[in-house]
Short mmCIF file of C-alpha atoms in Angstrom, two decimals:
data_model
loop_
_atom_site.label_atom_id
_atom_site.label_comp_id
_atom_site.label_asym_id
_atom_site.label_seq_id
_atom_site.Cartn_x
_atom_site.Cartn_y
_atom_site.Cartn_z
CA UNK A 1 94.44 115.43 121.34
CA UNK A 2 90.67 115.71 120.97
CA UNK A 3 89.65 118.51 118.60
CA UNK A 4 87.87 121.52 120.08
CA UNK A 5 84.10 121.52 119.84
CA UNK A 6 82.86 124.08 117.27
CA UNK A 7 81.53 127.24 118.89
CA UNK A 8 77.82 127.90 118.32
CA UNK A 9 77.04 130.95 116.15
CA UNK A 10 75.87 134.15 117.82
CA UNK A 11 72.38 135.02 116.63
CA UNK A 12 72.41 137.81 114.06
CA UNK A 13 76.20 138.07 113.99
CA UNK A 14 78.87 136.73 111.66
CA UNK A 15 81.86 135.90 113.86
CA UNK A 16 81.46 132.94 116.24
CA UNK A 17 84.26 134.25 118.47
CA UNK A 18 85.62 137.47 119.93
CA UNK A 19 89.32 136.68 120.29
CA UNK A 20 91.45 139.75 120.75
CA UNK A 21 94.41 140.48 118.43
CA UNK A 22 97.69 138.93 119.54
CA UNK A 23 99.85 141.29 117.47
CA UNK A 24 99.09 144.17 119.87
CA UNK A 25 99.89 142.23 123.04
CA UNK A 26 96.26 141.81 124.09
CA UNK A 27 95.41 138.84 126.27
CA UNK A 28 92.20 136.85 126.33
CA UNK A 29 90.62 135.41 129.43
CA UNK A 30 90.32 131.65 129.59
CA UNK A 31 87.57 129.91 131.58
CA UNK A 32 89.14 128.13 134.56
CA UNK A 33 86.03 126.57 136.11
CA UNK A 34 85.24 129.40 138.49
CA UNK A 35 81.50 129.76 139.13
CA UNK A 36 81.43 133.09 137.28
CA UNK A 37 82.43 131.24 134.10
CA UNK A 38 79.09 129.42 134.19
CA UNK A 39 76.93 132.29 135.40
CA UNK A 40 74.52 131.47 132.58
CA UNK A 41 73.43 128.43 134.57
CA UNK A 42 72.51 130.72 137.47
CA UNK A 43 71.26 133.91 135.85
CA UNK A 44 70.00 132.60 132.51
CA UNK A 45 71.26 133.28 128.99
CA UNK A 46 73.20 136.52 128.39
CA UNK A 47 71.31 139.40 126.74
CA UNK A 48 71.55 139.84 122.95
CA UNK A 49 74.73 141.50 121.74
CA UNK A 50 73.87 145.15 121.08
CA UNK A 51 75.64 147.53 118.71
CA UNK A 52 77.41 150.51 120.30
CA UNK A 53 78.83 153.53 118.48
CA UNK A 54 81.76 155.65 119.69
CA UNK A 55 82.56 159.04 118.18
CA UNK A 56 85.99 159.21 116.56
CA UNK A 57 87.53 162.59 115.70
CA UNK A 58 90.46 162.15 113.31
CA UNK A 59 92.53 165.12 112.12
CA UNK A 60 92.21 164.16 108.44
CA UNK A 61 89.64 162.08 106.56
CA UNK A 62 91.20 161.09 103.22
CA UNK A 63 93.24 157.88 103.33
CA UNK A 64 95.83 157.38 100.59
CA UNK A 65 97.45 154.28 99.19
CA UNK A 66 100.08 153.33 96.62
CA UNK A 67 98.84 149.79 95.99
CA UNK A 68 99.28 148.57 92.40
CA UNK A 69 96.31 146.22 92.86
CA UNK A 70 93.52 148.79 93.02
CA UNK A 71 92.43 151.52 90.67
CA UNK A 72 92.33 154.50 93.03
CA UNK A 73 94.80 156.19 95.35
CA UNK A 74 92.44 157.78 97.90
CA UNK A 75 89.40 156.80 99.92
CA UNK A 76 87.20 157.81 102.84
CA UNK A 77 85.91 155.57 105.61
CA UNK A 78 83.03 157.29 107.45
CA UNK A 79 82.97 154.45 109.99
CA UNK A 80 85.34 152.00 111.59
CA UNK A 81 83.95 148.49 111.99
CA UNK A 82 80.89 147.25 110.12
CA UNK A 83 77.57 145.96 111.41
CA UNK A 84 76.98 143.87 108.30
CA UNK A 85 79.14 141.25 110.03
CA UNK A 86 80.52 139.60 106.89
CA UNK A 87 82.71 136.80 108.17
CA UNK A 88 85.19 137.16 105.29
CA UNK A 89 85.76 140.93 105.69
CA UNK A 90 89.45 141.74 105.18
CA UNK A 91 89.02 144.96 107.22
CA UNK A 92 88.39 143.12 110.50
CA UNK A 93 92.04 143.41 111.68
CA UNK A 94 91.77 147.23 111.71
CA UNK A 95 89.97 146.99 115.05
CA UNK A 96 93.29 146.00 116.59
CA UNK A 97 94.26 149.69 116.53
CA UNK A 98 91.71 150.16 119.30
CA UNK A 99 92.77 146.98 121.13
CA UNK A 100 89.47 145.39 120.13
CA UNK A 101 88.69 142.02 118.62
CA UNK A 102 88.40 141.53 114.86
CA UNK A 103 85.55 139.16 115.75
CA UNK A 104 82.34 140.26 117.40
CA UNK A 105 83.82 143.63 118.45
CA UNK A 106 84.35 144.55 114.79
CA UNK A 107 80.66 144.15 114.01
CA UNK A 108 79.18 145.43 117.29
CA UNK A 109 81.56 148.07 118.70
CA UNK A 110 81.62 150.65 115.93
CA UNK A 111 83.19 154.07 115.48
CA UNK A 112 81.63 157.01 113.63
CA UNK A 113 83.36 160.12 112.27
CA UNK A 114 80.76 162.92 112.39
CA UNK A 115 83.31 165.58 111.35
CA UNK A 116 84.05 163.79 108.09
CA UNK A 117 82.36 166.32 105.78
CA UNK A 118 84.02 169.25 107.55
CA UNK A 119 87.44 167.60 107.30
CA UNK A 120 86.85 166.73 103.65
CA UNK A 121 85.90 170.28 102.80
CA UNK A 122 89.12 171.53 104.43
CA UNK A 123 91.28 169.06 102.50
CA UNK A 124 89.62 169.81 99.16
CA UNK A 125 90.14 173.54 99.74
CA UNK A 126 93.92 173.23 99.98
CA UNK A 127 95.73 174.77 97.04
CA UNK A 128 97.96 171.69 96.85
CA UNK A 129 95.03 169.30 96.37
CA UNK A 130 95.13 167.33 93.09
CA UNK A 131 91.84 165.86 91.89
CA UNK A 132 91.37 162.13 91.28
CA UNK A 133 88.45 159.74 91.95
CA UNK A 134 87.76 159.25 95.64
CA UNK A 135 86.40 155.90 96.84
CA UNK A 136 83.88 155.14 99.59
CA UNK A 137 83.22 151.63 100.87
CA UNK A 138 86.63 150.12 100.28
CA UNK A 139 87.37 149.22 103.91
CA UNK A 140 84.01 149.19 105.69
CA UNK A 141 80.61 149.84 104.14
CA UNK A 142 79.56 153.50 104.17
CA UNK A 143 75.93 152.41 103.94
CA UNK A 144 75.87 149.98 106.85
CA UNK A 145 72.83 150.16 109.20
CA UNK A 146 74.11 152.98 111.43
CA UNK A 147 74.24 155.31 108.41
CA UNK A 148 70.46 155.55 108.78
CA UNK A 149 70.87 157.57 112.00
CA UNK A 150 74.28 159.18 111.51
CA UNK A 151 74.08 160.18 107.82
CA UNK A 152 77.85 160.71 107.59
CA UNK A 153 78.19 159.12 104.17
CA UNK A 154 75.48 161.38 102.77
CA UNK A 155 77.22 164.46 104.18
CA UNK A 156 80.40 163.40 102.38
CA UNK A 157 78.56 162.83 99.09
CA UNK A 158 76.96 166.27 99.46
CA UNK A 159 80.40 167.90 99.60
CA UNK A 160 81.61 165.91 96.59
CA UNK A 161 78.47 166.80 94.62
CA UNK A 162 78.84 170.48 95.51
CA UNK A 163 82.49 170.57 94.43
CA UNK A 164 81.88 168.30 91.41
CA UNK A 165 84.48 165.82 92.58
CA UNK A 166 84.63 162.30 91.03
CA UNK A 167 83.40 159.51 93.29
CA UNK A 168 83.47 155.70 93.37
CA UNK A 169 81.11 153.83 95.71
CA UNK A 170 81.23 150.16 96.68
CA UNK A 171 78.47 148.78 98.90
CA UNK A 172 76.35 145.74 99.59
CA UNK A 173 73.42 147.83 100.82
CA UNK A 174 70.41 149.30 99.06
CA UNK A 175 70.52 152.09 101.63
CA UNK A 176 72.44 154.20 99.13
CA UNK A 177 69.14 154.69 97.27
CA UNK A 178 68.39 157.36 99.86
CA UNK A 179 71.14 159.39 98.16
CA UNK A 180 69.99 158.71 94.60
CA UNK A 181 69.14 162.39 94.12
CA UNK A 182 72.78 163.34 94.60
CA UNK A 183 74.13 160.38 92.65
CA UNK A 184 71.85 160.95 89.66
CA UNK A 185 72.90 164.61 89.47
CA UNK A 186 76.58 163.65 89.62
CA UNK A 187 76.08 160.92 87.01
CA UNK A 188 74.85 163.45 84.46
CA UNK A 189 78.39 164.89 84.44
CA UNK A 190 80.21 161.52 84.62
CA UNK A 191 81.22 162.12 88.23
CA UNK A 192 80.16 158.87 89.89
CA UNK A 193 80.30 155.11 89.48
CA UNK A 194 78.72 152.51 91.77
CA UNK A 195 79.52 148.85 92.44
CA UNK A 196 76.94 146.72 94.25
CA UNK A 197 78.40 143.59 95.85
CA UNK A 198 76.39 140.38 95.51
CA UNK A 199 78.06 137.35 97.08
CA UNK A 200 75.22 134.84 96.87
CA UNK A 201 71.58 134.66 95.76
CA UNK A 202 70.74 132.12 98.46
CA UNK A 203 69.23 133.92 101.48
CA UNK A 204 70.13 131.00 103.76
CA UNK A 205 73.81 131.34 102.88
CA UNK A 206 73.67 135.14 103.08
CA UNK A 207 72.11 134.97 106.54
CA UNK A 208 75.28 133.40 107.98
CA UNK A 209 77.90 134.72 105.57
CA UNK A 210 76.86 138.40 105.84
CA UNK A 211 74.10 138.36 108.49
CA UNK A 212 73.15 142.06 108.65
CA UNK A 213 73.56 142.99 105.01
CA UNK A 214 70.39 143.50 102.93
CA UNK A 215 68.81 140.53 101.14
CA UNK A 216 70.54 139.81 97.79
CA UNK A 217 67.33 140.60 95.90
CA UNK A 218 67.22 144.06 97.46
CA UNK A 219 70.73 144.71 96.15
CA UNK A 220 69.71 143.62 92.66
CA UNK A 221 66.68 145.90 92.88
CA UNK A 222 69.04 148.74 93.84
CA UNK A 223 71.05 148.11 90.67
CA UNK A 224 67.88 148.50 88.60
CA UNK A 225 66.88 151.75 90.33
CA UNK A 226 70.35 153.23 89.95
CA UNK A 227 70.49 152.30 86.26
CA UNK A 228 67.03 153.77 85.70
CA UNK A 229 68.27 156.99 87.33
CA UNK A 230 71.24 157.13 84.95
CA UNK A 231 73.87 156.10 87.52
CA UNK A 232 76.44 153.71 85.96
CA UNK A 233 76.37 150.60 88.14
CA UNK A 234 78.22 147.31 88.06
CA UNK A 235 77.83 144.09 90.00
CA UNK A 236 80.76 142.97 92.10
CA UNK A 237 80.76 139.23 92.88
CA UNK A 238 82.75 139.76 96.01
CA UNK A 239 84.11 137.68 97.42
CA UNK A 240 83.88 134.30 95.71
CA UNK A 241 84.12 131.68 98.47
CA UNK A 242 85.44 128.28 97.36
CA UNK A 243 82.95 125.41 97.67
CA UNK A 244 80.40 127.78 99.27
CA UNK A 245 79.40 130.35 96.62
CA UNK A 246 81.54 129.63 93.54
CA UNK A 247 78.77 127.57 91.91
CA UNK A 248 76.59 130.72 91.77
CA UNK A 249 78.80 132.82 89.49
CA UNK A 250 76.69 132.39 86.35
CA UNK A 251 73.40 132.79 88.22
CA UNK A 252 74.55 136.03 89.86
CA UNK A 253 75.75 137.36 86.51
CA UNK A 254 72.41 136.56 84.86
CA UNK A 255 70.44 138.19 87.70
CA UNK A 256 72.64 141.30 87.59
CA UNK A 257 72.27 141.55 83.80
CA UNK A 258 68.50 141.35 84.17
CA UNK A 259 68.73 144.20 86.69
CA UNK A 260 70.63 146.28 84.12
CA UNK A 261 74.21 146.17 85.43
CA UNK A 262 76.58 147.44 82.77
CA UNK A 263 79.66 145.59 83.99
CA UNK A 264 80.78 142.76 86.24
CA UNK A 265 83.82 142.32 88.48
CA UNK A 266 84.84 139.78 91.10
CA UNK A 267 87.27 139.23 93.96
CA UNK A 268 88.51 135.93 95.35
CA UNK A 269 88.18 135.65 99.12
CA UNK A 270 91.18 136.85 101.11
CA UNK A 271 91.89 135.77 104.69
CA UNK A 272 94.34 138.16 106.40
CA UNK A 273 96.07 137.10 109.61
CA UNK A 274 93.24 137.62 112.14
CA UNK A 275 90.46 136.76 109.67
CA UNK A 276 91.60 133.21 108.91
CA UNK A 277 90.85 131.76 112.39
CA UNK A 278 87.47 133.51 112.43
CA UNK A 279 86.61 132.00 109.06
CA UNK A 280 87.72 128.57 110.22
CA UNK A 281 85.46 128.85 113.28
CA UNK A 282 82.60 129.96 111.00
CA UNK A 283 83.14 126.93 108.77
CA UNK A 284 83.11 124.62 111.79
CA UNK A 285 79.84 126.15 112.97
CA UNK A 286 78.00 126.26 109.62
CA UNK A 287 79.72 123.91 107.16
CA UNK A 288 81.51 121.18 109.15
CA UNK A 289 80.90 118.73 106.29
CA UNK A 290 83.16 120.65 103.90
CA UNK A 291 85.41 122.74 106.15
CA UNK A 292 88.58 120.85 105.19
CA UNK A 293 87.73 121.01 101.49
CA UNK A 294 87.16 124.77 101.60
CA UNK A 295 90.45 125.47 103.38
CA UNK A 296 92.39 123.15 101.04
CA UNK A 297 91.04 125.14 98.10
CA UNK A 298 91.85 128.45 99.81
CA UNK A 299 95.43 127.35 100.43
CA UNK A 300 95.77 126.06 96.88
CA UNK A 301 94.80 129.54 95.63
CA UNK A 302 97.16 131.27 98.07
CA UNK A 303 100.35 129.33 97.44
CA UNK A 304 99.90 126.89 100.33
CA UNK A 305 98.95 129.52 102.93
CA UNK A 306 95.68 130.86 104.30
CA UNK A 307 96.55 134.24 102.80
CA UNK A 308 98.94 135.72 100.26
CA UNK A 309 99.57 139.41 101.09
CA UNK A 310 101.86 140.04 98.11
CA UNK A 311 101.12 142.76 95.59
CA UNK A 312 99.96 141.55 92.16
CA UNK A 313 98.97 138.09 93.46
CA UNK A 314 96.83 138.84 96.53
CA UNK A 315 93.80 139.89 94.46
CA UNK A 316 94.14 137.31 91.68
CA UNK A 317 95.35 134.15 93.40
CA UNK A 318 97.52 131.43 91.88
CA UNK A 319 96.95 128.12 90.12
CA UNK A 320 94.26 126.45 88.08
CA UNK A 321 91.23 127.39 90.20
CA UNK A 322 91.61 131.19 89.77
CA UNK A 323 92.13 130.67 86.03
CA UNK A 324 88.86 128.73 85.76
CA UNK A 325 87.01 131.41 87.74
CA UNK A 326 88.39 134.13 85.49
CA UNK A 327 87.27 132.24 82.39
CA UNK A 328 83.76 131.68 83.79
CA UNK A 329 83.33 135.35 84.69
CA UNK A 330 84.58 136.54 81.28
CA UNK A 331 82.33 134.09 79.43
CA UNK A 332 79.23 135.10 81.41
CA UNK A 333 80.08 138.80 81.01
CA UNK A 334 80.28 138.45 77.24
CA UNK A 335 77.07 136.44 77.16
CA UNK A 336 75.14 139.14 79.04
CA UNK A 337 76.84 142.18 77.50
CA UNK A 338 78.54 143.13 80.76
CA UNK A 339 82.07 143.16 79.38
CA UNK A 340 82.05 146.91 78.71
CA UNK A 341 84.47 149.37 80.25
CA UNK A 342 83.19 151.52 83.09
CA UNK A 343 82.61 155.12 81.93
CA UNK A 344 85.68 157.23 82.83
CA UNK A 345 85.03 159.75 85.56
CA UNK A 346 85.74 163.43 84.92
CA UNK A 347 88.16 165.39 87.08
CA UNK A 348 88.14 168.63 85.09
CA UNK A 349 84.87 169.91 86.58
CA UNK A 350 86.19 170.19 90.14
CA UNK A 351 85.43 173.44 91.96
CA UNK A 352 87.29 173.86 95.27
CA UNK A 353 85.06 174.66 98.24
CA UNK A 354 85.15 177.94 100.07
CA UNK A 355 88.52 178.96 101.41
CA UNK A 356 88.70 181.69 104.07
CA UNK A 357 85.10 182.59 103.32
CA UNK A 358 85.64 183.03 99.59
CA UNK A 359 84.86 180.66 96.72
CA UNK A 360 87.86 179.61 94.63
CA UNK A 361 87.48 180.79 91.02
CA UNK A 362 90.35 178.78 89.56
#
């Protein structure tokens, strides 16, 4: 059988396709030759794909987990979907809950939670609440482009700053510098830590790998500004993509050290169920010369599969290649003085927000 022709990339977007999730029973339409299938020949090219935002009103805002692979047990996602369009994003399958595609829908049909700060305040005010670091940016980026208009992430940080609650932020956007006033104040009491993700230093690679994320140099500049403001900041080489970005590890580490990062971390690329076919289509569109090599390396890391969902191994991978990556990161971290521990965040300063109109004293 003749192999399918690679789909052309969509300008300004990461996913080449918009296949809907099969696990929810959704069905995709297939072109059958009807004249409407080739309307482009009659009416011209379709208009550019625009981003839409739908308001989502959840009953609670703090998500909890018991995963042994990550260092926090609670997080907040101000948005669902992410306009950055990173092709490798492990959060893409979450759009299936809305019967939407993990492909182009995930990066263009977004959901915002404008009541997030109100819901957070209510949860923090409960007498049963136990304080521990809360993470933002673990599923989708809280500082993606729509944050500029919606400001939901800032409203959340304002509540955490007011209540002196410990906070962890992960982002690949310099947009968080807008909130540097809050972050610097929290940092003075060891209440915040920031991780800036830098996947590549090559703008040509970044333009297809994470098309709507800020330029890598802007992220490095954000590290410098945060460090200068006293905010402990690390670089997160995330993810490392075999045969695409792995050769840049040492260069990224050197650039981050020059920017002042106090620590370095990394994550090997993961390809959950619906993400793997999207990534394969992306490889066919942008790197057809090495597509097979990349996937062979991915499967070698993941025990012969596209993805290994198991605890303890899903973040680290298996085999020789992950061992070599770990050694390279450790060596570069020692060389640049980025092998320090992240400052522990304080939980003893927490002050519950108002409850029934009165401030909690204890």
